[in-house]
Amino acid sequence: GLSTAITTTMSSEKDLASLLHQIHSTPPSSPQIPSLLSRAKLSLLHLNVLLPIPTSSPRLLFLARSVLETGALYSIRLQNPDAFTRYFQQLQPFYELPSSAFSTASSSDAKGQRSKVTGLYLLLLLTKGDYAGFHTLLEGLQVEAAAGAMGGKGLEDDKFIQYPVMLEQWLMEGSYDRVWSATGKEGVPSEEFGVFTDVLIQTIRSEIASCSEKAYPSLPIVNAKNLLFLDSEGSVVEFARQRDWAVKDGRIYFPLQQDQDLRTEKEILVASGTVIENTIGYARELETIV
């Protein structure tokens, strides 16, 4: 009868809690994690809490959200953005609930890891160039924060949300040097953010490379290293090969643009000015280049 159902639920809830504890005490690199996560998600299914329902207990809601957040962060470590996106979507109904819906030992746990997971998703949208999706999500968060639904904390105080917001601003301004310095180990708000920032830097590098091809006939390798945020001249040579640039006597020669001969010196200067402006602090070095 009813008491049997309640006992079964409680024992399953206990199993779920111990599974979660096992996942959290296992090193993230362990090959055991995927099967532990699968078992935990199966348990959510049996307990009918993959989606929160009004009859779900606060303790169970807390465990379910923790499982999904753990899965989301694990997907990032595996560099699997599709799996991360699925977890993010599954978490949304939980994130729409007030903190009071979750029973936890401490009030800080009641909020879960929403800020971190959401900040990572914003960063993922940036790396894909999905600026519309980025702003839609951000506006939703701003509305919630204004209504006090984010635990009374403003978005500007949230390091996980502010990080992608600042990066987006700098990308729009073309302040690539600031993006570069913010993506270093000291700049990221947690190690998971490093996965997507690597992708972001590759995107910026391609952008600068395209501008440089249009702006200059050739560049010394040493200047290209700084311009492209590469850490050695060997990396520049490797990058040049990938883009079919010729490398000779310490210089990179860009493939001639078809209209290159038709461009006046003024047009070339304007184009190179754009690269310098967008790429910032190397202006002095670049004056000595062309």
XYZ file of N, CA, C and O in Angstrom, residues 110-207:
392
model
N 21.165 25.659 -1.428
C 19.807 25.765 -1.978
C 19.834 26.357 -3.384
O 18.998 26.040 -4.223
N 20.831 27.196 -3.660
C 20.923 27.826 -4.990
C 21.535 26.877 -6.019
O 21.412 27.093 -7.218
N 22.225 25.846 -5.544
C 22.864 24.916 -6.473
C 23.969 25.614 -7.260
O 24.556 26.586 -6.802
N 24.218 25.116 -8.468
C 25.316 25.658 -9.273
C 24.775 26.382 -10.501
O 25.408 26.380 -11.558
N 23.612 26.979 -10.349
C 22.968 27.614 -11.494
C 23.864 28.670 -12.148
O 23.973 28.729 -13.377
N 24.495 29.509 -11.332
C 25.337 30.588 -11.885
C 26.439 30.028 -12.772
O 26.654 30.493 -13.891
N 27.124 29.001 -12.250
C 28.256 28.436 -12.999
C 27.773 27.792 -14.307
O 28.323 28.046 -15.375
N 26.711 26.983 -14.211
C 26.203 26.273 -15.395
C 25.706 27.274 -16.442
O 25.970 27.141 -17.635
N 25.012 28.321 -15.964
C 24.460 29.325 -16.893
C 25.577 30.154 -17.515
O 25.543 30.456 -18.712
N 26.585 30.512 -16.708
C 27.735 31.267 -17.237
C 28.455 30.477 -18.318
O 28.850 31.016 -19.350
N 28.593 29.171 -18.090
C 29.244 28.303 -19.083
C 28.414 28.212 -20.359
O 28.957 28.199 -21.462
N 27.097 28.181 -20.198
C 26.241 28.107 -21.392
C 26.330 29.422 -22.187
O 26.381 29.406 -23.419
N 26.392 30.553 -21.479
C 26.568 31.852 -22.158
C 27.887 31.848 -22.938
O 27.954 32.317 -24.070
N 28.928 31.295 -22.316
C 30.238 31.243 -22.974
C 30.189 30.330 -24.206
O 30.772 30.643 -25.250
N 29.458 29.218 -24.088
C 29.293 28.313 -25.231
C 28.611 29.045 -26.393
O 29.022 28.927 -27.551
N 27.577 29.828 -26.079
C 26.873 30.587 -27.127
C 27.833 31.571 -27.808
O 27.785 31.759 -29.020
N 28.725 32.194 -27.009
C 29.720 33.118 -27.579
C 30.650 32.399 -28.540
O 30.959 32.911 -29.619
N 31.119 31.204 -28.138
C 32.068 30.493 -29.001
C 31.403 30.068 -30.303
O 32.061 29.902 -31.314
N 30.082 29.899 -30.276
C 29.368 29.522 -31.508
C 28.991 30.754 -32.329
O 28.435 30.630 -33.417
N 29.235 31.955 -31.759
C 28.835 33.184 -32.460
C 27.328 33.400 -32.416
O 26.775 34.141 -33.220
N 26.638 32.752 -31.453
C 25.182 32.907 -31.347
C 24.865 34.098 -30.434
O 24.462 33.927 -29.278
N 25.062 35.298 -30.968
C 24.872 36.502 -30.140
C 23.403 36.732 -29.799
O 23.080 37.245 -28.733
N 22.493 36.326 -30.696
C 21.057 36.496 -30.426
C 20.661 35.630 -29.226
O 20.005 36.103 -28.286
N 21.098 34.356 -29.249
C 20.803 33.450 -28.133
C 21.418 33.960 -26.837
O 20.803 33.897 -25.763
N 22.624 34.499 -26.939
C 23.344 35.047 -25.783
C 22.517 36.156 -25.134
O 22.287 36.163 -23.924
N 22.052 37.110 -25.961
C 21.315 38.254 -25.406
C 19.931 37.880 -24.901
O 19.461 38.435 -23.914
N 19.291 36.906 -25.550
C 17.973 36.454 -25.087
C 18.092 35.861 -23.685
O 17.314 36.193 -22.784
N 19.105 34.989 -23.504
C 19.298 34.357 -22.192
C 19.657 35.409 -21.145
O 19.120 35.409 -20.030
N 20.544 36.315 -21.512
C 20.999 37.343 -20.573
C 19.836 38.243 -20.145
O 19.698 38.575 -18.962
N 18.989 38.626 -21.103
C 17.843 39.486 -20.757
C 16.903 38.776 -19.782
O 16.385 39.393 -18.845
N 16.701 37.467 -20.003
C 15.869 36.689 -19.074
C 16.440 36.708 -17.669
O 15.712 36.877 -16.678
N 17.767 36.584 -17.567
C 18.434 36.599 -16.258
C 18.305 37.977 -15.599
O 18.112 38.089 -14.390
N 18.405 39.033 -16.437
C 18.294 40.396 -15.892
C 16.898 40.653 -15.320
O 16.752 41.260 -14.262
N 15.881 40.143 -16.033
C 14.497 40.302 -15.554
C 14.341 39.587 -14.209
O 13.775 40.125 -13.255
N 14.881 38.357 -14.133
C 14.790 37.586 -12.885
C 15.513 38.288 -11.747
O 15.023 38.338 -10.620
N 16.721 38.789 -12.047
C 17.518 39.444 -11.002
C 16.790 40.680 -10.489
O 16.759 40.950 -9.284
N 16.161 41.425 -11.418
C 15.424 42.638 -11.037
C 14.247 42.287 -10.134
O 13.870 43.052 -9.238
N 13.665 41.099 -10.363
C 12.515 40.674 -9.550
C 12.971 40.004 -8.247
O 12.154 39.529 -7.463
N 14.297 39.945 -8.053
C 14.820 39.346 -6.819
C 14.808 37.835 -6.809
O 14.967 37.203 -5.771
N 14.635 37.237 -7.993
C 14.528 35.773 -8.050
C 15.888 35.077 -8.070
O 15.961 33.862 -8.047
N 16.961 35.852 -8.153
C 18.299 35.229 -8.229
C 18.939 35.200 -6.836
O 20.144 35.373 -6.687
N 18.111 35.067 -5.821
C 18.636 35.000 -4.454
C 19.072 36.359 -3.941
O 19.907 36.466 -3.055
N 18.489 37.412 -4.527
C 18.769 38.762 -4.050
C 20.114 39.309 -4.524
O 20.507 40.409 -4.192
N 20.836 38.522 -5.330
C 22.160 38.969 -5.797
C 22.027 39.555 -7.196
O 21.353 38.984 -8.049
N 22.640 40.714 -7.430
C 22.601 41.310 -8.763
C 23.532 40.553 -9.697
O 24.509 39.944 -9.243
N 23.245 40.598 -10.992
C 24.102 39.881 -11.961
C 25.523 40.420 -11.950
O 26.474 39.685 -12.186
N 25.654 41.741 -11.677
C 27.009 42.329 -11.722
C 27.899 41.779 -10.601
O 29.119 41.909 -10.645
N 27.270 41.163 -9.565
C 28.063 40.579 -8.470
C 28.363 39.112 -8.715
O 28.985 38.452 -7.893
N 27.862 38.593 -9.832
C 27.997 37.157 -10.099
C 29.156 36.914 -11.054
O 29.056 37.159 -12.255
N 30.281 36.404 -10.525
C 31.501 36.287 -11.348
C 31.304 35.349 -12.543
O 31.905 35.532 -13.593
N 30.446 34.324 -12.381
C 30.256 33.358 -13.471
C 29.457 33.951 -14.634
O 29.666 33.600 -15.786
N 28.538 34.845 -14.302
C 27.736 35.493 -15.360
C 28.522 36.669 -15.957
O 28.529 36.892 -17.165
N 29.213 37.408 -15.074
C 29.945 38.598 -15.535
C 31.072 38.255 -16.504
O 31.397 39.022 -17.398
N 31.653 37.077 -16.324
C 32.787 36.689 -17.179
C 32.393 36.659 -18.662
O 32.995 37.371 -19.479
N 31.363 35.873 -19.065
C 30.979 35.909 -20.486
C 30.442 37.271 -20.930
O 30.622 37.664 -22.087
N 29.809 38.010 -20.007
C 29.283 39.333 -20.364
C 30.425 40.278 -20.757
O 30.364 40.967 -21.773
N 31.508 40.255 -19.957
C 32.664 41.113 -20.269
C 33.338 40.661 -21.571
O 33.710 41.481 -22.405
N 33.488 39.336 -21.746
C 34.122 38.834 -22.972
C 33.348 39.286 -24.209
O 33.936 39.711 -25.204
N 32.013 39.196 -24.122
C 31.177 39.585 -25.269
C 31.382 41.064 -25.598
O 31.517 41.454 -26.756
N 31.451 41.875 -24.548
C 31.650 43.323 -24.733
C 32.989 43.589 -25.436
O 33.065 44.356 -26.389
N 34.040 42.924 -24.967
C 35.371 43.134 -25.551
C 35.438 42.619 -26.981
O 36.093 43.219 -27.827
N 34.751 41.505 -27.254
C 34.725 40.975 -28.620
C 34.066 41.977 -29.564
O 34.527 42.200 -30.681
N 32.971 42.572 -29.088
C 32.244 43.554 -29.909
C 33.110 44.783 -30.185
O 33.054 45.373 -31.251
N 33.928 45.165 -29.182
C 34.807 46.345 -29.335
C 36.048 45.994 -30.152
O 36.797 46.875 -30.559
N 36.310 44.691 -30.326
C 37.556 44.282 -30.982
C 38.749 44.374 -30.049
O 39.898 44.417 -30.501
N 38.487 44.407 -28.716
C 39.600 44.471 -27.750
C 40.122 43.066 -27.480
O 39.969 42.509 -26.395
N 40.747 42.496 -28.514
C 41.143 41.093 -28.427
C 42.198 40.847 -27.360
O 42.291 39.764 -26.807
N 43.018 41.865 -27.072
C 44.062 41.668 -26.056
C 43.437 41.433 -24.686
O 43.927 40.648 -23.886
N 42.303 42.120 -24.426
C 41.655 41.958 -23.118
C 41.023 40.576 -23.022
O 41.047 39.934 -21.977
N 40.446 40.115 -24.151
C 39.879 38.760 -24.177
C 41.004 37.761 -23.906
O 40.873 36.852 -23.087
N 42.118 37.969 -24.594
C 43.268 37.068 -24.451
C 43.729 36.974 -23.001
O 43.908 35.887 -22.456
N 43.897 38.140 -22.346
C 44.410 38.087 -20.967
C 43.373 37.496 -20.012
O 43.721 36.836 -19.040
N 42.075 37.680 -20.319
C 41.029 37.130 -19.443
C 40.867 35.626 -19.599
O 40.236 34.974 -18.781
N 41.435 35.061 -20.678
C 41.278 33.619 -20.883
C 42.461 32.823 -20.331
O 42.469 31.603 -20.420
N 43.433 33.520 -19.741
C 44.550 32.818 -19.103
C 44.049 32.102 -17.849
O 42.946 32.357 -17.371
N 44.886 31.225 -17.292
C 44.471 30.439 -16.118
C 44.005 31.311 -14.954
O 43.066 30.976 -14.242
N 44.671 32.464 -14.762
C 44.302 33.332 -13.634
C 43.007 34.090 -13.924
O 42.353 34.567 -13.022
N 42.672 34.212 -15.227
C 41.517 35.043 -15.591
C 40.168 34.340 -15.518
O 39.149 34.981 -15.341
N 40.166 32.993 -15.649
C 38.874 32.288 -15.711
C 38.299 32.081 -14.314
O 39.031 31.843 -13.370
N 36.953 32.181 -14.182
C 36.347 32.059 -12.852
C 36.367 30.632 -12.288
O 36.278 30.437 -11.088
N 36.483 29.622 -13.145
C 36.680 28.243 -12.668
C 37.253 27.454 -13.842
O 37.144 27.881 -14.990
N 37.862 26.296 -13.542
C 38.627 25.596 -14.593
C 37.752 25.169 -15.763
O 38.217 25.073 -16.892
N 36.447 24.901 -15.501
C 35.571 24.472 -16.603
C 35.507 25.522 -17.716
O 35.336 25.193 -18.885
N 35.640 26.795 -17.358
C 35.543 27.873 -18.347
C 36.708 27.828 -19.342
O 36.594 28.334 -20.446
N 37.821 27.201 -18.918
C 38.990 27.110 -19.792
C 38.728 26.318 -21.069
O 39.346 26.556 -22.100
N 37.771 25.360 -21.002
C 37.480 24.516 -22.173
C 36.968 25.370 -23.329
O 37.428 25.258 -24.461
N 36.013 26.267 -23.033
C 35.417 27.070 -24.099
C 36.292 28.252 -24.492
O 36.252 28.702 -25.628
N 37.088 28.751 -23.531
C 37.918 29.907 -23.887
C 38.972 29.523 -24.921
O 39.339 30.330 -25.758
N 39.429 28.260 -24.894
C 40.383 27.807 -25.928
C 39.771 27.948 -27.316
O 40.411 28.387 -28.271
N 38.497 27.547 -27.413
C 37.783 27.633 -28.700
C 37.638 29.093 -29.112
O 37.808 29.458 -30.284
N 37.342 29.944 -28.112
C 37.136 31.367 -28.378
C 38.413 32.000 -28.937
O 38.377 32.768 -29.897
N 39.554 31.633 -28.363
C 40.829 32.193 -28.820
C 41.110 31.759 -30.262
O 41.595 32.542 -31.077
N 40.779 30.514 -30.587
C 40.983 30.056 -31.976
C 40.141 30.891 -32.945
O 40.589 31.238 -34.033
N 38.920 31.216 -32.523
C 38.027 32.028 -33.358
C 38.629 33.419 -33.583
O 38.667 33.925 -34.710
N 39.119 34.008 -32.489
C 39.711 35.355 -32.573
C 40.955 35.320 -33.467
O 41.176 36.205 -34.289
N 41.753 34.262 -33.302
C 42.981 34.130 -34.096
C 42.647 34.110 -35.591
O 43.315 34.752 -36.397
N 41.589 33.359 -35.958
C 41.179 33.294 -37.373
C 40.745 34.663 -37.876
O 41.045 35.055 -39.005
N 40.013 35.384 -37.006
C 39.530 36.724 -37.345
C 40.712 37.654 -37.643
O 40.751 38.358 -38.651
